[in-house]
PDB file of C-alpha atoms in Angstrom:
ATOM      1  CA  MET A   2      10.260 -10.767  -3.280  1.00  0.00           C
ATOM      2  CA  ASN A   3       9.249 -14.412  -3.543  1.00  0.00           C
ATOM      3  CA  PHE A   4       6.703 -16.011  -5.874  1.00  0.00           C
ATOM      4  CA  ILE A   5       4.207 -18.544  -4.457  1.00  0.00           C
ATOM      5  CA  ASP A   6       0.995 -20.244  -5.574  1.00  0.00           C
ATOM      6  CA  GLY A   7      -2.073 -18.475  -4.184  1.00  0.00           C
ATOM      7  CA  LYS A   8      -3.642 -21.668  -2.785  1.00  0.00           C
ATOM      8  CA  ILE A   9      -0.545 -22.490  -0.770  1.00  0.00           C
ATOM      9  CA  LEU A  10      -0.327 -18.971   0.601  1.00  0.00           C
ATOM     10  CA  LEU A  11      -4.032 -18.893   1.554  1.00  0.00           C
ATOM     11  CA  ASN A  12      -3.706 -22.205   3.387  1.00  0.00           C
ATOM     12  CA  ASN A  13      -0.697 -20.837   5.263  1.00  0.00           C
ATOM     13  CA  TYR A  14      -2.810 -17.875   6.391  1.00  0.00           C
ATOM     14  CA  LYS A  15      -5.731 -20.069   7.421  1.00  0.00           C
ATOM     15  CA  ARG A  16      -3.461 -21.800   9.930  1.00  0.00           C
ATOM     16  CA  PHE A  17      -3.646 -18.576  11.956  1.00  0.00           C
ATOM     17  CA  ASP A  18      -7.426 -18.008  11.797  1.00  0.00           C
ATOM     18  CA  CYS A  19      -7.658 -18.339  15.568  1.00  0.00           C
ATOM     19  CA  LEU A  20      -4.767 -16.371  17.029  1.00  0.00           C
ATOM     20  CA  ASN A  21      -4.341 -16.921  20.750  1.00  0.00           C
ATOM     21  CA  PHE A  22      -1.567 -15.579  22.927  1.00  0.00           C
ATOM     22  CA  GLU A  23      -1.663 -16.334  26.652  1.00  0.00           C
ATOM     23  CA  LYS A  24      -5.188 -17.772  26.159  1.00  0.00           C
ATOM     24  CA  GLN A  25      -6.461 -14.465  24.758  1.00  0.00           C
ATOM     25  CA  LYS A  26      -7.709 -14.277  21.202  1.00  0.00           C
ATOM     26  CA  ILE A  27      -6.206 -11.520  19.038  1.00  0.00           C
ATOM     27  CA  ILE A  28      -8.447 -10.138  16.298  1.00  0.00           C
ATOM     28  CA  ILE A  29      -6.611  -9.141  13.154  1.00  0.00           C
ATOM     29  CA  LYS A  30      -8.176  -8.046   9.892  1.00  0.00           C
ATOM     30  CA  ILE A  31      -6.206  -7.535   6.702  1.00  0.00           C
ATOM     31  CA  PHE A  32      -7.764  -6.023   3.585  1.00  0.00           C
ATOM     32  CA  VAL A  33      -6.756  -7.639   0.298  1.00  0.00           C
ATOM     33  CA  SER A  34      -7.486  -5.076  -2.405  1.00  0.00           C
ATOM     34  CA  TYR A  35      -8.917  -5.998  -5.798  1.00  0.00           C
ATOM     35  CA  ILE A  36      -9.827  -4.023  -8.902  1.00  0.00           C
ATOM     36  CA  LYS A  37     -10.452  -7.142 -11.008  1.00  0.00           C
ATOM     37  CA  PRO A  38     -11.006 -10.876 -10.439  1.00  0.00           C
ATOM     38  CA  SER A  39      -8.008 -12.921  -9.390  1.00  0.00           C
ATOM     39  CA  PHE A  40      -7.271 -15.709  -6.910  1.00  0.00           C
ATOM     40  CA  LEU A  41      -9.500 -15.042  -3.910  1.00  0.00           C
ATOM     41  CA  PHE A  42      -7.738 -14.481  -0.608  1.00  0.00           C
ATOM     42  CA  LYS A  43     -10.507 -14.822   1.968  1.00  0.00           C
ATOM     43  CA  SER A  44     -10.300 -16.162   5.512  1.00  0.00           C
ATOM     44  CA  GLU A  45     -10.972 -15.100   9.118  1.00  0.00           C
ATOM     45  CA  ILE A  46      -7.974 -12.789   8.765  1.00  0.00           C
ATOM     46  CA  LEU A  47      -8.049 -11.846   5.092  1.00  0.00           C
ATOM     47  CA  THR A  48     -10.945  -9.658   3.849  1.00  0.00           C
ATOM     48  CA  PRO A  49     -11.159  -8.985   0.090  1.00  0.00           C
ATOM     49  CA  ILE A  50     -12.282  -5.452  -0.799  1.00  0.00           C
ATOM     50  CA  HIS A  51     -13.214  -4.148  -4.244  1.00  0.00           C
ATOM     51  CA  LEU A  52     -11.608  -0.766  -4.816  1.00  0.00           C
ATOM     52  CA  GLY A  53     -13.254   1.785  -7.079  1.00  0.00           C
ATOM     53  CA  ARG A  54     -16.672   0.123  -6.977  1.00  0.00           C
ATOM     54  CA  ALA A  55     -18.401   3.481  -7.522  1.00  0.00           C
ATOM     55  CA  ILE A  56     -16.594   3.715 -10.854  1.00  0.00           C
ATOM     56  CA  ALA A  57     -16.920   0.049 -11.794  1.00  0.00           C
ATOM     57  CA  LYS A  58     -20.702   0.093 -11.395  1.00  0.00           C
ATOM     58  CA  ASN A  59     -20.694   1.681 -14.807  1.00  0.00           C
ATOM     59  CA  ALA A  60     -18.527  -1.159 -16.132  1.00  0.00           C
ATOM     60  CA  SER A  61     -18.740  -0.274 -19.820  1.00  0.00           C
ATOM     61  CA  LYS A  62     -17.141   3.105 -19.157  1.00  0.00           C
ATOM     62  CA  ASP A  63     -14.563   1.964 -16.642  1.00  0.00           C
ATOM     63  CA  GLY A  64     -12.431   0.211 -19.238  1.00  0.00           C
ATOM     64  CA  ILE A  65     -10.955  -2.214 -16.677  1.00  0.00           C
ATOM     65  CA  ILE A  66     -13.565  -4.875 -15.996  1.00  0.00           C
ATOM     66  CA  SER A  67     -16.431  -6.633 -17.801  1.00  0.00           C
ATOM     67  CA  ASP A  68     -19.897  -7.332 -16.471  1.00  0.00           C
ATOM     68  CA  ASP A  69     -18.786 -10.864 -15.514  1.00  0.00           C
ATOM     69  CA  ASP A  70     -15.810  -9.431 -13.690  1.00  0.00           C
ATOM     70  CA  LEU A  71     -18.051  -7.065 -11.805  1.00  0.00           C
ATOM     71  CA  LYS A  72     -20.337  -9.920 -10.817  1.00  0.00           C
ATOM     72  CA  TRP A  73     -17.353 -11.820  -9.357  1.00  0.00           C
ATOM     73  CA  LEU A  74     -16.236  -8.754  -7.403  1.00  0.00           C
ATOM     74  CA  TYR A  75     -19.742  -8.221  -5.977  1.00  0.00           C
ATOM     75  CA  GLU A  76     -20.037 -11.859  -4.951  1.00  0.00           C
ATOM     76  CA  ASN A  77     -16.626 -12.113  -3.286  1.00  0.00           C
ATOM     77  CA  CYS A  78     -15.629  -8.669  -2.008  1.00  0.00           C
ATOM     78  CA  ILE A  79     -16.986  -5.901   0.128  1.00  0.00           C
ATOM     79  CA  GLY A  80     -17.076  -2.542  -1.635  1.00  0.00           C
ATOM     80  CA  ASP A  81     -15.324   0.715  -0.803  1.00  0.00           C
ATOM     81  CA  ASP A  82     -18.396   2.843  -1.602  1.00  0.00           C
ATOM     82  CA  ASP A  83     -21.084   1.680   0.840  1.00  0.00           C
ATOM     83  CA  PHE A  84     -20.931   4.578   3.315  1.00  0.00           C
ATOM     84  CA  GLU A  85     -21.650   8.269   3.173  1.00  0.00           C
ATOM     85  CA  GLY A  86     -18.554  10.316   2.380  1.00  0.00           C
ATOM     86  CA  ASN A  87     -16.680   7.443   0.692  1.00  0.00           C
ATOM     87  CA  ILE A  88     -13.898   8.290  -1.804  1.00  0.00           C
ATOM     88  CA  SER A  89     -14.404   5.303  -4.129  1.00  0.00           C
ATOM     89  CA  GLN A  90     -14.962   7.584  -7.109  1.00  0.00           C
ATOM     90  CA  VAL A  91     -11.326   8.754  -7.075  1.00  0.00           C
ATOM     91  CA  ASN A  92      -9.781   5.282  -6.786  1.00  0.00           C
ATOM     92  CA  ARG A  93      -8.212   5.253 -10.255  1.00  0.00           C
ATOM     93  CA  ARG A  94      -6.199   8.291  -9.281  1.00  0.00           C
ATOM     94  CA  VAL A  95      -5.371   7.503  -5.640  1.00  0.00           C
ATOM     95  CA  GLY A  96      -5.139   3.694  -5.475  1.00  0.00           C
ATOM     96  CA  PHE A  97      -5.147   1.740  -2.195  1.00  0.00           C
ATOM     97  CA  LEU A  98      -6.345   4.572   0.006  1.00  0.00           C
ATOM     98  CA  THR A  99     -10.002   4.314  -0.975  1.00  0.00           C
ATOM     99  CA  GLY A 100     -10.022   0.948   0.839  1.00  0.00           C
ATOM    100  CA  THR A 101      -7.980   2.288   3.732  1.00  0.00           C
ATOM    101  CA  TYR A 102     -10.501   5.090   4.120  1.00  0.00           C
ATOM    102  CA  TRP A 103     -13.324   2.518   4.333  1.00  0.00           C
ATOM    103  CA  ALA A 104     -11.465   0.690   7.133  1.00  0.00           C
ATOM    104  CA  TRP A 105     -10.842   3.893   9.068  1.00  0.00           C
ATOM    105  CA  LYS A 106     -14.443   5.075   8.859  1.00  0.00           C
ATOM    106  CA  ASN A 107     -16.020   1.615   9.404  1.00  0.00           C
ATOM    107  CA  TYR A 108     -13.637   0.064  11.898  1.00  0.00           C
ATOM    108  CA  GLU A 109     -16.383  -1.257  14.164  1.00  0.00           C
ATOM    109  CA  LYS A 110     -17.849  -3.215  11.227  1.00  0.00           C
ATOM    110  CA  LEU A 111     -14.574  -5.125  11.055  1.00  0.00           C
ATOM    111  CA  GLY A 112     -15.008  -6.199  14.696  1.00  0.00           C
ATOM    112  CA  ASN A 113     -12.766  -3.492  16.132  1.00  0.00           C
ATOM    113  CA  PRO A 114      -9.607  -5.550  15.572  1.00  0.00           C
ATOM    114  CA  GLU A 115      -6.434  -5.091  17.594  1.00  0.00           C
ATOM    115  CA  TYR A 116      -4.481  -5.125  14.320  1.00  0.00           C
ATOM    116  CA  PHE A 117      -5.338  -3.928  10.816  1.00  0.00           C
ATOM    117  CA  GLY A 118      -3.382  -4.620   7.653  1.00  0.00           C
ATOM    118  CA  SER A 119      -3.437  -3.770   3.951  1.00  0.00           C
ATOM    119  CA  PHE A 120      -2.279  -6.049   1.096  1.00  0.00           C
ATOM    120  CA  GLY A 121      -2.817  -6.147  -2.635  1.00  0.00           C
ATOM    121  CA  TYR A 122      -4.176  -9.233  -4.392  1.00  0.00           C
ATOM    122  CA  ARG A 123      -0.804  -9.777  -6.059  1.00  0.00           C
ATOM    123  CA  ARG A 124       1.462  -8.823  -3.138  1.00  0.00           C
ATOM    124  CA  LEU A 125       1.087 -10.042   0.420  1.00  0.00           C
ATOM    125  CA  LEU A 126       3.407 -10.559   3.362  1.00  0.00           C
ATOM    126  CA  ASN A 127       4.745 -13.965   4.323  1.00  0.00           C
ATOM    127  CA  PRO A 128       2.294 -15.111   7.065  1.00  0.00           C
ATOM    128  CA  ASP A 129       5.105 -16.242   9.392  1.00  0.00           C
ATOM    129  CA  PHE A 130       4.852 -12.839  11.097  1.00  0.00           C
ATOM    130  CA  LEU A 131       1.599 -13.954  12.698  1.00  0.00           C
ATOM    131  CA  GLU A 132       3.430 -16.369  15.006  1.00  0.00           C
ATOM    132  CA  ASN A 133       4.866 -13.464  16.977  1.00  0.00           C
ATOM    133  CA  LEU A 134       2.444 -10.679  16.097  1.00  0.00           C
ATOM    134  CA  HIS A 135       1.742  -9.831  19.744  1.00  0.00           C
ATOM    135  CA  LYS A 136       5.352  -8.649  20.171  1.00  0.00           C
ATOM    136  CA  TYR A 137       5.091  -5.881  17.580  1.00  0.00           C
ATOM    137  CA  ASP A 138       3.360  -2.584  16.939  1.00  0.00           C
ATOM    138  CA  ILE A 139       3.840  -2.781  13.175  1.00  0.00           C
ATOM    139  CA  ILE A 140       4.843  -5.321  10.545  1.00  0.00           C
ATOM    140  CA  LEU A 141       6.537  -3.849   7.467  1.00  0.00           C
ATOM    141  CA  PRO A 142       7.729  -5.234   4.159  1.00  0.00           C
ATOM    142  CA  LYS A 143      11.470  -5.625   3.957  1.00  0.00           C
ATOM    143  CA  PRO A 144      12.825  -2.387   2.490  1.00  0.00           C
ATOM    144  CA  ARG A 145      13.839  -2.389  -1.171  1.00  0.00           C
ATOM    145  CA  ASN A 146      17.369  -1.301  -2.005  1.00  0.00           C
ATOM    146  CA  LEU A 147      17.426   0.990  -5.051  1.00  0.00           C
ATOM    147  CA  TYR A 148      21.193   1.516  -5.076  1.00  0.00           C
ATOM    148  CA  PRO A 149      22.763   3.253  -6.902  1.00  0.00           C
ATOM    149  CA  GLU A 150      19.646   5.384  -7.211  1.00  0.00           C
ATOM    150  CA  THR A 151      17.941   7.227  -4.392  1.00  0.00           C
ATOM    151  CA  ILE A 152      14.189   7.065  -3.811  1.00  0.00           C
ATOM    152  CA  LYS A 153      13.936  10.603  -5.212  1.00  0.00           C
ATOM    153  CA  GLU A 154      15.863   9.750  -8.371  1.00  0.00           C
ATOM    154  CA  GLN A 155      13.851   6.591  -8.971  1.00  0.00           C
ATOM    155  CA  PHE A 156      10.572   8.445  -8.495  1.00  0.00           C
ATOM    156  CA  ILE A 157      11.485  11.217 -10.940  1.00  0.00           C
ATOM    157  CA  ARG A 158      12.738   8.760 -13.541  1.00  0.00           C
ATOM    158  CA  TYR A 159       9.468   6.776 -13.467  1.00  0.00           C
ATOM    159  CA  HIS A 160       6.893   9.506 -12.851  1.00  0.00           C
ATOM    160  CA  GLY A 161       8.498  12.797 -13.824  1.00  0.00           C
ATOM    161  CA  MET A 162       9.682  15.964 -12.129  1.00  0.00           C
ATOM    162  CA  GLU A 163       6.238  17.595 -12.230  1.00  0.00           C
ATOM    163  CA  VAL A 164       4.630  14.840 -10.124  1.00  0.00           C
ATOM    164  CA  TYR A 165       7.588  14.843  -7.742  1.00  0.00           C
ATOM    165  CA  GLN A 166       7.449  18.611  -7.259  1.00  0.00           C
ATOM    166  CA  ASN A 167       3.723  18.459  -6.596  1.00  0.00           C
ATOM    167  CA  MET A 168       4.414  15.862  -3.877  1.00  0.00           C
ATOM    168  CA  ILE A 169       6.985  18.120  -2.228  1.00  0.00           C
ATOM    169  CA  ASN A 170       4.852  21.279  -2.474  1.00  0.00           C
ATOM    170  CA  VAL A 171       1.778  19.701  -0.936  1.00  0.00           C
ATOM    171  CA  PHE A 172       3.744  17.913   1.768  1.00  0.00           C
ATOM    172  CA  GLU A 173       5.461  21.145   2.825  1.00  0.00           C
ATOM    173  CA  THR A 174       2.058  22.834   2.966  1.00  0.00           C
ATOM    174  CA  ILE A 175       0.592  20.224   5.338  1.00  0.00           C
ATOM    175  CA  TYR A 176       3.647  19.134   7.301  1.00  0.00           C
ATOM    176  CA  PRO A 177       6.361  21.807   7.026  1.00  0.00           C
ATOM    177  CA  GLN A 178       7.929  20.601  10.286  1.00  0.00           C
ATOM    178  CA  GLU A 179       8.694  17.224   8.653  1.00  0.00           C
ATOM    179  CA  LYS A 180      10.375  18.574   5.532  1.00  0.00           C
ATOM    180  CA  GLU A 181      13.914  17.606   6.555  1.00  0.00           C
ATOM    181  CA  GLN A 182      12.965  14.109   7.626  1.00  0.00           C
ATOM    182  CA  LEU A 183      11.143  13.477   4.339  1.00  0.00           C
ATOM    183  CA  GLU A 184      14.175  14.721   2.392  1.00  0.00           C
ATOM    184  CA  GLU A 185      16.384  12.391   4.441  1.00  0.00           C
ATOM    185  CA  TYR A 186      14.187   9.410   3.444  1.00  0.00           C
ATOM    186  CA  LEU A 187      13.971  10.397  -0.229  1.00  0.00           C
ATOM    187  CA  ASP A 188      17.706  10.919  -0.463  1.00  0.00           C
ATOM    188  CA  GLY A 189      18.303   7.360   0.771  1.00  0.00           C
ATOM    189  CA  ASN A 190      18.490   4.104  -1.185  1.00  0.00           C
ATOM    190  CA  LEU A 191      16.319   1.950   1.094  1.00  0.00           C
ATOM    191  CA  GLY A 192      12.548   2.405   0.809  1.00  0.00           C
ATOM    192  CA  TYR A 193       9.284   0.783   1.896  1.00  0.00           C
ATOM    193  CA  PHE A 194       7.127   0.166  -1.157  1.00  0.00           C
ATOM    194  CA  ASP A 195       3.782  -1.374  -2.200  1.00  0.00           C
ATOM    195  CA  GLU A 196       1.726   0.186   0.665  1.00  0.00           C
ATOM    196  CA  ILE A 197       1.816  -3.119   2.543  1.00  0.00           C
ATOM    197  CA  TYR A 198       1.698  -3.187   6.323  1.00  0.00           C
ATOM    198  CA  VAL A 199       0.039  -4.612   9.469  1.00  0.00           C
ATOM    199  CA  MET A 200      -0.416  -2.111  12.325  1.00  0.00           C
ATOM    200  CA  LYS A 201      -1.840  -2.028  15.808  1.00  0.00           C
ATOM    201  CA  LYS A 202      -5.109  -0.159  15.925  1.00  0.00           C
ATOM    202  CA  ASN A 203      -3.642   2.987  17.510  1.00  0.00           C
ATOM    203  CA  VAL A 204      -0.818   3.108  14.929  1.00  0.00           C
ATOM    204  CA  PHE A 205      -3.285   2.583  12.057  1.00  0.00           C
ATOM    205  CA  PHE A 206      -5.518   5.409  13.304  1.00  0.00           C
ATOM    206  CA  ASP A 207      -2.474   7.676  13.622  1.00  0.00           C
ATOM    207  CA  PHE A 208      -1.484   6.766  10.057  1.00  0.00           C
ATOM    208  CA  CYS A 209      -4.954   7.611   8.745  1.00  0.00           C
ATOM    209  CA  SER A 210      -5.032  10.910  10.647  1.00  0.00           C
ATOM    210  CA  TRP A 211      -1.665  11.717   9.077  1.00  0.00           C
ATOM    211  CA  ILE A 212      -2.146  10.511   5.465  1.00  0.00           C
ATOM    212  CA  PHE A 213      -5.647  11.697   4.625  1.00  0.00           C
ATOM    213  CA  PRO A 214      -5.060  15.437   5.087  1.00  0.00           C
ATOM    214  CA  LEU A 215      -2.365  15.001   2.443  1.00  0.00           C
ATOM    215  CA  LEU A 216      -4.675  13.027   0.156  1.00  0.00           C
ATOM    216  CA  PHE A 217      -7.500  15.582   0.292  1.00  0.00           C
ATOM    217  CA  GLU A 218      -5.027  18.399  -0.384  1.00  0.00           C
ATOM    218  CA  PHE A 219      -3.659  16.548  -3.443  1.00  0.00           C
ATOM    219  CA  LEU A 220      -7.205  16.115  -4.752  1.00  0.00           C
ATOM    220  CA  LYS A 221      -7.576  19.883  -4.872  1.00  0.00           C
ATOM    221  CA  HIS A 222      -4.819  20.017  -7.490  1.00  0.00           C
ATOM    222  CA  PRO A 223      -5.271  19.257 -11.219  1.00  0.00           C
ATOM    223  CA  GLN A 224      -4.293  15.797 -12.308  1.00  0.00           C
ATOM    224  CA  THR A 225      -0.656  15.498 -13.395  1.00  0.00           C
ATOM    225  CA  LYS A 226      -0.256  12.939 -16.144  1.00  0.00           C
ATOM    226  CA  ASN A 227       2.743  11.326 -17.736  1.00  0.00           C
ATOM    227  CA  GLU A 228       2.617   9.489 -21.054  1.00  0.00           C
ATOM    228  CA  THR A 229       0.795   6.347 -19.910  1.00  0.00           C
ATOM    229  CA  GLU A 230      -0.522   6.835 -16.357  1.00  0.00           C
ATOM    230  CA  THR A 231      -3.304   8.735 -14.611  1.00  0.00           C
ATOM    231  CA  ARG A 232      -2.394   7.554 -11.090  1.00  0.00           C
ATOM    232  CA  ASP A 233      -0.326  10.546 -10.078  1.00  0.00           C
ATOM    233  CA  ILE A 234      -1.583  10.627  -6.484  1.00  0.00           C
ATOM    234  CA  ALA A 235      -1.241   6.841  -6.111  1.00  0.00           C
ATOM    235  CA  PHE A 236       2.455   6.987  -6.945  1.00  0.00           C
ATOM    236  CA  ILE A 237       2.929   9.850  -4.503  1.00  0.00           C
ATOM    237  CA  MET A 238       1.031   8.068  -1.759  1.00  0.00           C
ATOM    238  CA  GLU A 239       3.128   4.936  -2.147  1.00  0.00           C
ATOM    239  CA  ARG A 240       6.254   6.991  -1.430  1.00  0.00           C
ATOM    240  CA  LEU A 241       4.659   8.925   1.410  1.00  0.00           C
ATOM    241  CA  THR A 242       3.351   5.736   3.006  1.00  0.00           C
ATOM    242  CA  GLY A 243       6.906   4.410   2.761  1.00  0.00           C
ATOM    243  CA  TYR A 244       8.133   7.594   4.449  1.00  0.00           C
ATOM    244  CA  TYR A 245       5.557   7.175   7.240  1.00  0.00           C
ATOM    245  CA  CYS A 246       6.798   3.595   7.809  1.00  0.00           C
ATOM    246  CA  TYR A 247      10.381   4.898   7.933  1.00  0.00           C
ATOM    247  CA  ARG A 248       9.215   7.552  10.377  1.00  0.00           C
ATOM    248  CA  LEU A 249       7.763   4.836  12.631  1.00  0.00           C
ATOM    249  CA  THR A 250      11.072   2.963  12.670  1.00  0.00           C
ATOM    250  CA  GLN A 251      12.696   6.068  14.145  1.00  0.00           C
ATOM    251  CA  LYS A 252      10.332   5.980  17.140  1.00  0.00           C
ATOM    252  CA  LYS A 253      10.257   3.652  20.123  1.00  0.00           C
ATOM    253  CA  LEU A 254       7.949   1.160  18.471  1.00  0.00           C
ATOM    254  CA  ALA A 255       8.500  -2.553  18.115  1.00  0.00           C
ATOM    255  CA  TYR A 256       8.500  -3.508  14.434  1.00  0.00           C
ATOM    256  CA  ASP A 257       9.377  -6.433  12.229  1.00  0.00           C
ATOM    257  CA  GLU A 258      10.150  -6.670   8.519  1.00  0.00           C
ATOM    258  CA  GLU A 259       8.895  -9.557   6.388  1.00  0.00           C
ATOM    259  CA  ASN A 260       9.337 -10.798   2.832  1.00  0.00           C
ATOM    260  CA  VAL A 261       6.793  -9.718   0.236  1.00  0.00           C
ATOM    261  CA  ILE A 262       5.150 -12.665  -1.552  1.00  0.00           C
ATOM    262  CA  ILE A 263       4.064 -12.282  -5.184  1.00  0.00           C
ATOM    263  CA  THR A 264       1.113 -14.409  -6.225  1.00  0.00           C
ATOM    264  CA  GLU A 265       0.943 -13.494  -9.925  1.00  0.00           C
ATOM    265  CA  LYS A 266       3.755 -13.260 -12.395  1.00  0.00           C
ATOM    266  CA  MET A 267       4.180  -9.568 -13.076  1.00  0.00           C
ATOM    267  CA  VAL A 268       4.228  -8.173 -16.583  1.00  0.00           C
ATOM    268  CA  VAL A 269       7.702  -6.837 -17.173  1.00  0.00           C
ATOM    269  CA  ASN A 270       8.303  -3.921 -19.524  1.00  0.00           C
ATOM    270  CA  PRO A 271      11.629  -4.580 -21.329  1.00  0.00           C
ATOM    271  CA  LYS A 272      12.031  -0.895 -22.070  1.00  0.00           C
ATOM    272  CA  LEU A 273      12.007  -0.142 -18.335  1.00  0.00           C
ATOM    273  CA  ILE A 274      14.538  -2.894 -17.653  1.00  0.00           C
ATOM    274  CA  LYS A 275      16.836  -1.415 -20.299  1.00  0.00           C
ATOM    275  CA  LYS A 276      16.256   2.032 -18.853  1.00  0.00           C
ATOM    276  CA  ASP A 277      17.088   0.774 -15.341  1.00  0.00           C
ATOM    277  CA  PHE A 278      20.253  -0.868 -16.572  1.00  0.00           C
ATOM    278  CA  PHE A 279      21.601   2.194 -18.327  1.00  0.00           C
ATOM    279  CA  ALA A 280      20.677   4.463 -15.420  1.00  0.00           C
ATOM    280  CA  MET A 281      22.662   2.248 -13.066  1.00  0.00           C
ATOM    281  CA  LEU A 282      25.554   2.048 -15.532  1.00  0.00           C
ATOM    282  CA  ARG A 283      25.709   5.822 -15.921  1.00  0.00           C
ATOM    283  CA  LYS A 284      25.691   6.378 -12.167  1.00  0.00           C
ATOM    284  CA  ASN A 285      28.402   3.785 -11.547  1.00  0.00           C
ATOM    285  CA  ILE A 286      30.615   5.336 -14.224  1.00  0.00           C
ATOM    286  CA  GLY A 287      29.979   8.769 -12.767  1.00  0.00           C
ATOM    287  CA  GLU A 288      31.072   7.555  -9.358  1.00  0.00           C
TER     288      GLU A 288
END
C-alpha cells in the first residue's frame, strides 16, 4: 500500500474523466464510500456515496457523526437509502454492501456504465489502470501476503472462532458446491482485501447475484460480537469478496492487479502489532 495526498490522487483521476478507446467513450462509475466527512473524491468517474444514511439521519443516536458532519454528507454524497427495499439500516453491521446494493438496484441512474467500481474514502486504486481498462474484465487490488499465517488463521485471530464458524456454516448452506474452493482460498497466504475492485457490468451483476443471497442469510442470524466490534458480517463479507475475486482469477477472464493507495494515515493499534509479531514468531519457531 502507498500513501498519497488526496488532492494529487483526485487530479490523477480527473485526467481520465473522458475515457475514449478507438474513438468510443467508455463510461465508468466508481463509488467512493463515506460514513463521515473526509477529503472529497468526486469527478466524472468517482461518485461519493454516504453509507448508513438511514441510521445517520438520527445523528444523536448514531454515535459516529455530528449534525455538521451529516450536513456535509448530504451536500456532497448520494445516499444509500433513497429507494424502496434499501438496506441502509444495517450498514453498521454489513459495511460496504449497502452502497453496492444501491448500485445494483439503481444501475440505470448511474448511466448504465460499462464498468462499475467500489472504493473506500481512505483506500483507492492507483488510477493508472484506467489507461488500459478496455483490455480487462476486472481490476483487483494486489493481493496481500499474510505469510506465515493463512487467511483463515488471520481471520480467527482478529475476529474469533465464532464469527469464522458462522461464515463457514452460512456459506455451506448457500453454496455447498463451492466449499472446497473456499477452503483452498482460506488455507492460502495470499488474499484480496478491502472490498476494492472495478468490474465490467456483467461481472458486477454476477457478483451481486452471488454475494447478496449470502448477505441476507447472514442477516437472519443473531449478531456475533467480539470485545470491541459489531461488524461481524462486514468482516465476513470482506473475506468472501476476496474469495469471489480469487474465484474470478481461476476463470478465463482478463484481469489486472493494482496498488492500493491510502489517503489518510491509519490509526495503528500497538497491541495488534505486538500480537502480530508474536504470532509470526511462534509460527516460525514451530516450523
